[in-house]
Phi, psi and omega in degrees: 000132202279161168282129190258118149272134183239124180310307185256115186272150179264144205301161184259014163248021165234345174316329167309316204254357124319289179308306198296334177288310177319284163350305182285306187318291213316319168305320173280352169287306168273357128352294169338277144341298187288349170297115167321133180305344192264340175282303189333293179296002192269064245246127204312340174217188167287130156099352190253183191270174160266157184331276174345307188278341153287301124018267179321289182315314167306309166284311183281358160304305181286348176276338181304304243264293171302323184283317169277001145337295194310299155354073191286121197244127181248170189306353184267359174291154189278147179278145180286143188265131192297322181288335191271314197301328189279333188261351166262024138291335177274333163295309175319319175282328155286349149091028225248140176290128190223144166283172182247121183316134190315338165312319186265026175292156183265011214354208247233330199223090175309182173260147163320144180328294194316279174318334173277319174318306178286339147309289205319317213274323164294312182315302195316302182300321181294307190294336179294297176314319164297313191284339190243029173244359137327089155343178162252328174255026159237177196299144194266323213176161172235121173292124184320310205275287195282359195094236205237083173271131184292181194294313189298331248227289174297343183280331194274327165302341185271322174293351197247329155298328183297297174328295202300308183284007173254353169280338166250029207279135189288143174332327190260022170236005191269000000 
């Protein structure tokens, strides 16, 4: 993975989530890099995602997060319930199967691993810079399911989502 120097420091409460997400991203990219091209594009079972589709889904999800960060949340929007967000993160970290929201589907034919990795690096850098500009407990953005989430909740969900996909990565990829 390339080293990036960030000009905006991230709050210390967010850094552990960020570092875990970065480490797991590097792990997944290394796993897929070690696979032959046909294995990268082949779902292990009918109805499951191929290794490239999993990576594509993670990129789509992070683009979504960066986008909802820019959504203007006014005081009338409901706040995400911290208990619900905490429960969601625990479920994700446990690897309990959950359906992906349709808006985060990876598509049928992802681009090459090299293009996908470059796009993901670029998106991850944008997301990191966006997270770094917010304090942990301030509203970060409007999540379509949970309502207004804080920066801390967003960073926690990012890391938990990565743990989920590392645990559930296609068996053919292990």
